[in-house]
CSV table of C-alpha atoms (C1' of nucleotides) in Angstrom, one decimal:
chain,number,residue,atom,x,y,z
T,678,MET,CA,-23.5,-2.4,9.8
T,679,VAL,CA,-22.8,-5.8,11.2
T,680,ARG,CA,-21.6,-8.4,8.8
T,681,ALA,CA,-20.2,-11.9,9.4
T,682,PRO,CA,-16.6,-12.4,8.4
T,683,CYS,CA,-16.4,-13.6,4.9
T,684,CYS,CA,-14.4,-16.7,5.8
T,685,GLU,CA,-16.8,-17.9,8.4
T,686,LYS,CA,-18.6,-20.0,5.8
T,687,MET,CA,-18.1,-23.7,6.5
T,688,GLY,CA,-15.7,-25.6,4.4
T,689,LEU,CA,-13.5,-22.7,3.4
T,690,LYS,CA,-9.8,-23.3,3.6
T,691,LYS,CA,-7.5,-21.0,5.6
T,692,GLY,CA,-3.8,-20.8,6.1
T,693,PRO,CA,-0.9,-21.0,3.6
T,694,TRP,CA,-1.7,-21.4,-0.1
T,695,THR,CA,-0.5,-24.5,-1.9
T,696,PRO,CA,1.2,-24.3,-5.3
T,697,GLU,CA,-1.9,-26.0,-6.8
T,698,GLU,CA,-4.2,-23.3,-5.4
T,699,ASP,CA,-1.8,-20.6,-6.7
T,700,GLN,CA,-1.9,-22.1,-10.1
T,701,ILE,CA,-5.7,-22.3,-10.2
T,702,LEU,CA,-6.0,-18.7,-9.1
T,703,ILE,CA,-3.4,-17.5,-11.6
T,704,SER,CA,-4.9,-19.3,-14.6
T,705,TYR,CA,-8.4,-18.2,-13.7
T,706,ILE,CA,-7.4,-14.5,-13.4
T,707,GLU,CA,-5.3,-14.7,-16.5
T,708,LYS,CA,-8.3,-16.1,-18.3
T,709,TYR,CA,-11.2,-14.1,-16.9
T,710,GLY,CA,-9.7,-11.3,-14.8
T,711,HIS,CA,-11.0,-10.6,-11.3
T,712,GLY,CA,-14.2,-8.7,-11.6
T,713,ASN,CA,-15.9,-10.0,-8.5
T,714,TRP,CA,-13.6,-11.4,-5.8
T,715,ARG,CA,-16.5,-12.9,-3.9
T,716,ALA,CA,-17.6,-15.0,-6.8
T,717,LEU,CA,-14.1,-15.8,-8.0
T,718,PRO,CA,-13.2,-18.7,-5.7
T,719,LYS,CA,-16.5,-20.5,-6.5
T,720,GLN,CA,-16.1,-20.0,-10.2
T,721,ALA,CA,-12.4,-20.9,-10.1
T,722,GLY,CA,-13.1,-24.0,-8.0
T,723,LEU,CA,-11.1,-22.8,-5.0
T,724,LEU,CA,-12.2,-23.5,-1.4
T,725,ARG,CA,-11.1,-20.0,-0.3
T,726,CYS,CA,-13.0,-16.9,0.4
T,727,GLY,CA,-12.8,-14.0,-2.0
T,728,LYS,CA,-10.8,-11.9,0.4
T,729,SER,CA,-8.2,-14.6,0.7
T,730,CYS,CA,-7.9,-14.9,-3.1
T,731,ARG,CA,-7.6,-11.1,-3.5
T,732,LEU,CA,-4.9,-10.9,-0.8
T,733,ARG,CA,-3.0,-13.8,-2.4
T,734,TRP,CA,-3.1,-12.2,-5.8
T,735,ILE,CA,-2.3,-8.7,-4.7
T,736,ASN,CA,0.5,-9.6,-2.4
T,737,TYR,CA,2.1,-12.6,-4.0
T,738,LEU,CA,0.9,-13.7,-7.4
T,739,ARG,CA,0.6,-10.6,-9.5
T,740,PRO,CA,3.1,-10.7,-12.4
T,741,ASP,CA,4.4,-7.2,-11.6
T,742,ILE,CA,5.4,-8.0,-8.1
T,743,LYS,CA,9.0,-7.3,-7.3
T,744,ARG,CA,10.3,-10.0,-5.1
T,745,GLY,CA,13.5,-10.0,-3.0
T,746,ASN,CA,15.2,-7.8,-0.6
T,747,PHE,CA,14.5,-4.1,-0.4
T,748,THR,CA,17.3,-2.0,-1.6
T,749,LYS,CA,18.8,0.8,0.5
T,750,GLU,CA,17.1,3.3,-1.8
T,751,GLU,CA,13.7,1.7,-1.3
T,752,GLU,CA,14.1,1.6,2.4
T,753,GLU,CA,15.0,5.2,2.5
T,754,ALA,CA,12.0,6.0,0.3
T,755,ILE,CA,9.8,4.1,2.7
T,756,ILE,CA,11.2,6.0,5.7
T,757,ASN,CA,10.8,9.3,3.9
T,758,LEU,CA,7.3,8.6,2.7
T,759,HIS,CA,6.3,7.3,6.1
T,760,GLU,CA,7.3,10.5,7.7
T,761,MET,CA,5.0,12.3,5.3
T,762,LEU,CA,2.1,9.9,5.1
T,763,GLY,CA,2.2,8.0,8.3
T,764,ASN,CA,1.0,4.4,8.4
T,765,ARG,CA,-0.8,4.7,5.0
T,766,TRP,CA,0.9,1.7,3.6
T,767,SER,CA,-1.1,1.6,0.4
T,768,ALA,CA,-0.3,5.2,-0.3
T,769,ILE,CA,3.4,4.4,0.2
T,770,ALA,CA,3.2,1.3,-1.8
T,771,ALA,CA,1.7,3.2,-4.7
T,772,ARG,CA,4.9,5.1,-4.9
T,773,LEU,CA,7.1,2.1,-4.8
T,774,PRO,CA,6.3,0.2,-8.0
T,775,GLY,CA,6.3,-3.6,-7.6
T,776,ARG,CA,6.1,-3.5,-3.8
T,777,THR,CA,2.9,-4.2,-1.9
T,778,ASP,CA,1.5,-2.5,1.1
T,779,ASN,CA,1.8,-5.7,3.1
T,780,GLU,CA,5.4,-6.1,2.2
T,781,ILE,CA,6.2,-2.5,3.1
T,782,LYS,CA,4.3,-2.8,6.3
T,783,ASN,CA,6.3,-5.9,7.2
T,784,VAL,CA,9.6,-4.2,6.3
T,785,TRP,CA,8.7,-1.2,8.4
T,786,HIS,CA,7.8,-3.2,11.5
T,787,THR,CA,10.7,-5.7,11.2
T,788,HIS,CA,13.6,-3.5,10.0
T,789,LEU,CA,13.0,0.2,9.6
T,790,LYS,CA,11.2,1.1,12.8
T,791,LYS,CA,14.0,-0.5,14.8
T,792,ARG,CA,16.6,1.2,12.8
T,793,LEU,CA,14.9,4.6,13.2
T,794,THR,CA,14.6,4.0,17.0
T,795,LYS,CA,18.3,3.2,17.1
T,796,ASN,CA,19.2,6.3,15.2
T,797,SER,CA,16.7,8.6,17.0
T,798,HIS,CA,19.4,9.7,19.3
T,799,GLY,CA,21.6,10.7,16.4
T,800,SER,CA,21.4,13.7,14.2
T,801,SER,CA,18.0,15.1,13.3
T,802,GLU,CA,19.5,16.4,10.0
T,803,SER,CA,17.9,13.7,7.9
T,804,LYS,CA,14.5,14.8,9.1
T,805,ALA,CA,15.0,18.4,8.3
T,806,PRO,CA,13.7,18.4,4.7
T,807,PHE,CA,10.5,16.7,5.8
T,808,SER,CA,9.8,19.1,8.6
T,809,ALA,CA,10.3,21.8,6.1
T,810,ILE,CA,8.0,20.3,3.5
T,811,SER,CA,5.4,19.5,6.2
T,812,LYS,CA,5.5,23.2,7.1
T,813,LEU,CA,5.2,24.1,3.5
T,814,ILE,CA,2.2,21.9,3.0
T,815,SER,CA,0.6,23.3,6.1
T,816,GLN,CA,1.1,26.9,4.9
T,817,LYS,CA,-0.3,26.1,1.5
T,818,SER,CA,-3.4,24.4,2.8
T,819,LEU,CA,-4.0,27.3,5.2
T,820,SER,CA,-3.9,29.7,2.4
T,821,GLU,CA,-6.3,27.6,0.4
T,822,PRO,CA,-8.8,26.2,2.8
T,823,GLU,CA,-11.8,25.1,0.8
T,824,SER,CA,-10.8,23.3,-2.4
T,825,MET,CA,-7.7,21.8,-0.9
T,826,SER,CA,-9.2,20.6,2.3
T,827,SER,CA,-12.2,19.1,0.7
T,828,SER,CA,-10.2,17.3,-1.9
T,829,SER,CA,-7.8,16.1,0.8
T,830,GLN,CA,-10.6,14.3,2.5
T,831,GLN,CA,-10.3,11.6,0.0
T,832,GLU,CA,-7.2,9.6,-0.5
T,833,PRO,CA,-6.9,8.5,-4.1
T,834,SER,CA,-6.9,4.8,-4.6
T,835,SER,CA,-3.5,3.3,-4.9
T,836,SER,CA,-4.4,1.9,-8.3
T,837,GLU,CA,-5.8,5.0,-9.9
T,838,PHE,CA,-5.2,8.6,-9.8
T,839,SER,CA,-7.2,11.0,-7.7
T,840,SER,CA,-10.4,12.2,-9.2
T,841,VAL,CA,-9.3,15.7,-8.4
T,842,THR,CA,-8.3,17.0,-11.8
T,843,ASP,CA,-8.7,20.7,-11.5
T,844,THR,CA,-5.2,21.4,-12.6
T,845,ASN,CA,-5.8,25.2,-12.6
T,846,SER,CA,-6.5,25.3,-8.9
T,847,VAL,CA,-3.4,23.1,-8.4
T,848,THR,CA,-1.1,25.5,-10.2
T,849,THR,CA,-2.4,28.5,-8.4
T,850,THR,CA,-2.7,27.0,-4.9
T,851,MET,CA,0.5,25.0,-5.1
T,852,GLU,CA,2.6,27.9,-6.4
T,853,THR,CA,6.1,27.1,-5.3
T,854,THR,CA,9.3,29.1,-5.0
T,855,ILE,CA,12.7,27.9,-6.1
T,856,GLU,CA,13.5,27.3,-2.5
T,857,ASP,CA,10.4,25.1,-2.0
T,858,LYS,CA,11.4,23.1,-5.0
T,859,ALA,CA,14.9,22.7,-3.7
T,860,ILE,CA,13.4,21.3,-0.5
T,861,MET,CA,11.3,18.9,-2.5
T,862,ASN,CA,14.3,17.8,-4.6
T,863,ASN,CA,16.1,17.1,-1.4
T,864,ILE,CA,13.4,14.7,-0.4
T,865,MET,CA,13.6,12.5,-3.4
T,866,ILE,CA,17.1,13.0,-4.7
T,867,LYS,CA,20.0,13.6,-2.5
T,868,ASN,CA,22.9,13.3,-4.9
T,869,GLU,CA,21.4,13.9,-8.2
T,870,THR,CA,20.7,17.1,-10.0
T,871,MET,CA,17.2,17.1,-11.3
T,872,GLU,CA,15.7,19.9,-13.3
T,873,PHE,CA,12.3,21.2,-12.6
T,874,SER,CA,10.7,23.7,-14.7
T,875,GLU,CA,10.0,27.1,-13.2
T,876,ASP,CA,6.5,26.1,-12.3
T,877,PHE,CA,4.8,22.8,-12.0
T,878,PRO,CA,3.9,21.6,-15.5
T,879,GLU,CA,0.3,21.6,-16.2
T,880,ILE,CA,-1.3,18.3,-17.0
T,881,ASP,CA,-2.1,17.9,-20.6
T,882,GLU,CA,-5.8,17.1,-20.9
T,883,SER,CA,-4.8,14.2,-23.2
T,884,PHE,CA,-3.1,12.6,-20.3
T,885,TRP,CA,-6.4,12.0,-18.6
T,886,SER,CA,-8.3,11.0,-21.6
T,887,GLU,CA,-5.6,8.7,-22.8
T,888,ALA,CA,-5.4,7.0,-19.4
T,889,LEU,CA,-9.1,6.7,-19.0
T,890,SER,CA,-9.6,5.4,-22.5
T,891,ASP,CA,-7.4,2.4,-21.8
T,892,GLY,CA,-9.5,-0.6,-20.9
T,893,ASN,CA,-12.6,1.6,-20.9
T,894,SER,CA,-13.1,0.8,-17.3
T,895,GLY,CA,-12.5,4.1,-15.6
T,896,ASN,CA,-9.3,2.8,-14.2
T,897,PRO,CA,-6.4,4.2,-16.1
T,898,PHE,CA,-4.3,1.1,-15.3
T,899,GLU,CA,-6.8,-1.6,-16.0
T,900,PHE,CA,-5.8,-3.0,-19.3
T,901,SER,CA,-7.6,-4.9,-21.9
T,902,ASP,CA,-6.4,-8.2,-20.5
T,903,GLY,CA,-8.6,-7.5,-17.6
T,904,LEU,CA,-5.7,-7.4,-15.2
T,905,GLN,CA,-4.9,-4.6,-12.9
T,906,HIS,CA,-1.3,-3.5,-13.4
T,907,GLN,CA,0.0,-2.2,-10.2
T,908,SER,CA,2.4,0.6,-10.9
T,909,SER,CA,0.6,3.9,-10.9
T,910,PHE,CA,3.0,5.1,-13.6
T,911,SER,CA,3.2,2.0,-15.7
T,912,SER,CA,1.4,3.6,-18.5
T,913,SER,CA,4.0,6.2,-19.2
T,914,GLU,CA,7.7,6.5,-19.4
T,915,SER,CA,9.3,6.8,-16.0
T,916,VAL,CA,12.5,8.2,-14.7
T,917,GLU,CA,14.5,6.0,-12.3
T,918,LEU,CA,16.6,8.1,-10.1
T,919,ASN,CA,19.7,7.0,-8.4
T,920,ARG,CA,17.8,6.3,-5.2
T,921,GLY,CA,15.9,3.6,-6.8
T,922,PHE,CA,12.8,5.7,-6.7
T,923,ILE,CA,10.5,5.7,-9.7
T,924,ILE,CA,8.9,9.0,-10.5
T,925,PRO,CA,6.9,9.7,-13.6
T,926,ASN,CA,8.2,11.7,-16.5
T,927,VAL,CA,7.7,15.4,-16.4
T,928,ASP,CA,4.1,15.2,-17.6
T,929,ASP,CA,3.2,12.8,-14.8
T,930,SER,CA,5.4,14.4,-12.2
T,931,MET,CA,2.8,17.1,-11.6
T,932,GLU,CA,0.4,14.4,-10.6
T,933,PHE,CA,3.0,12.7,-8.5
T,934,TRP,CA,3.8,15.8,-6.4
T,935,TYR,CA,0.2,16.9,-6.2
T,936,ASP,CA,-0.8,13.5,-5.1
T,937,LEU,CA,2.0,13.5,-2.5
T,938,PHE,CA,0.9,16.9,-1.2
T,939,ILE,CA,-2.7,15.9,-1.0
T,940,SER,CA,-1.8,12.7,0.8
T,941,ALA,CA,0.4,14.5,3.2
T,942,GLY,CA,-1.9,17.5,3.7
T,943,GLY,CA,-4.9,15.3,4.3
T,944,ALA,CA,-3.1,13.0,6.7
T,945,PRO,CA,-4.5,13.4,10.2
T,946,GLU,CA,-1.2,12.0,11.5
T,947,LEU,CA,0.8,14.7,9.9
T,948,PRO,CA,3.5,15.5,12.4
T,949,GLU,CA,3.2,18.7,14.3
T,950,PHE,CA,5.9,21.3,14.2
G,1392,DA,C1',22.1,-33.1,18.4
G,1393,DA,C1',18.4,-30.9,20.8
G,1394,DC,C1',16.1,-27.0,22.3
G,1395,DG,C1',14.4,-22.4,23.0
G,1396,DG,C1',13.9,-17.7,21.6
G,1397,DG,C1',13.5,-14.2,18.2
G,1398,DG,C1',12.8,-12.5,13.7
G,1399,DG,C1',10.5,-12.4,9.3
G,1400,DC,C1',6.7,-12.9,6.6
G,1401,DA,C1',2.3,-14.7,4.7
G,1402,DA,C1',-2.2,-14.6,5.9
G,1403,DC,C1',-6.3,-13.4,8.7
G,1404,DC,C1',-9.4,-10.1,11.0
G,1405,DG,C1',-12.3,-6.4,11.5
G,1406,DC,C1',-13.5,-2.0,10.3
G,1407,DC,C1',-14.4,1.7,6.9
G,1408,DG,C1',-16.1,3.9,2.8
G,1409,DC,C1',-18.2,3.6,-1.6
G,1410,DT,C1',-21.7,1.7,-4.5
G,1411,DT,C1',-26.1,-0.2,-5.6
G,1412,DG,C1',-30.8,-1.5,-5.3
Z,20,DC,C1',-32.7,7.6,2.8
Z,21,DC,C1',-31.4,3.2,4.2
Z,22,DA,C1',-29.5,-1.4,4.3
Z,23,DA,C1',-26.7,-4.7,2.2
Z,24,DG,C1',-22.8,-6.0,-0.7
Z,25,DC,C1',-18.2,-5.4,-1.8
Z,26,DG,C1',-13.4,-4.0,-2.2
Z,27,DG,C1',-9.7,-2.0,0.3
Z,28,DC,C1',-7.0,-0.9,4.2
Z,29,DG,C1',-4.2,-1.2,8.5
Z,30,DG,C1',-3.4,-3.9,12.6
Z,31,DT,C1',-2.5,-8.2,14.3
Z,32,DT,C1',-1.5,-13.1,14.5
Z,33,DG,C1',0.7,-17.4,14.1
Z,34,DC,C1',3.7,-20.3,11.7
Z,35,DC,C1',8.3,-21.4,10.1
Z,36,DC,C1',13.1,-20.9,10.0
Z,37,DC,C1',17.4,-19.5,11.7
Z,38,DC,C1',20.7,-18.9,15.2
Z,39,DG,C1',22.7,-19.2,19.6
Z,40,DT,C1',23.3,-22.0,23.7
DNA sequence: AACGGGGGCAACCGCCGCTTG
DNA sequence: CCAAGCGGCGGTTGCCCCCGT
């Protein structure tokens, strides 16, 4: 399908946003939400294309954006997640609350890639847990070709959970050993003891219904104010680990790990071993 | 003080997949 | 089933600032 770029329309402004434009966009979205990005600039009185507005909002103006330098913990998380997910910045961003895909992408290209290249001659020790988990994921998906592979075709949106909700198949196909879980713990938590139950906890049905009922929009994180709240886990209590990584509480952690596995398992760029 | 190069980051571009009529 | 509309994503660009000379 061939379509003209949305900003090709005459008279639409490009380039850096002014504080005035920002204010117009913010107050419009606070008032009416952003149901239709294409129509938004016209309705708000902005000489911008919808895409530009969306980008500005997502990457800069949202109230839940965390500004400022990335912490060491966040950088490590990015490196680790990148190893598992590849250049899927939105998937990585979904696991770093308050950070945007654009920001993460920039940090990767300007800081982390160089740092990794520098360190590539050093020890491969830091990579070990990820090679291990990649192998684990591969083995699991081999043993469960149909349901896993079909669901892995679709990457869940960064702002909502995967539609794959067959928790029974998850618990059977993602059966893990203590050793597996030790590996997983190593990925996320180097210095902290974290207890996992013997098996992945099953997701309480009420989790889904509660999430879906909020805002009545089908998006668990679209609130009644009409705004999208970025953090995938913002609707429930989270646990902040000493690496600055936010993971959901135990009820949500099932989804977290499952989502991570699906993402990694479905990633075509999953490193070979 | 002036200038050039490099790095960082906001924003744009083009493609893709989903939805809708 | 198909085409168009739309949101979302990743790659890329270009501007601005800082630092070294």
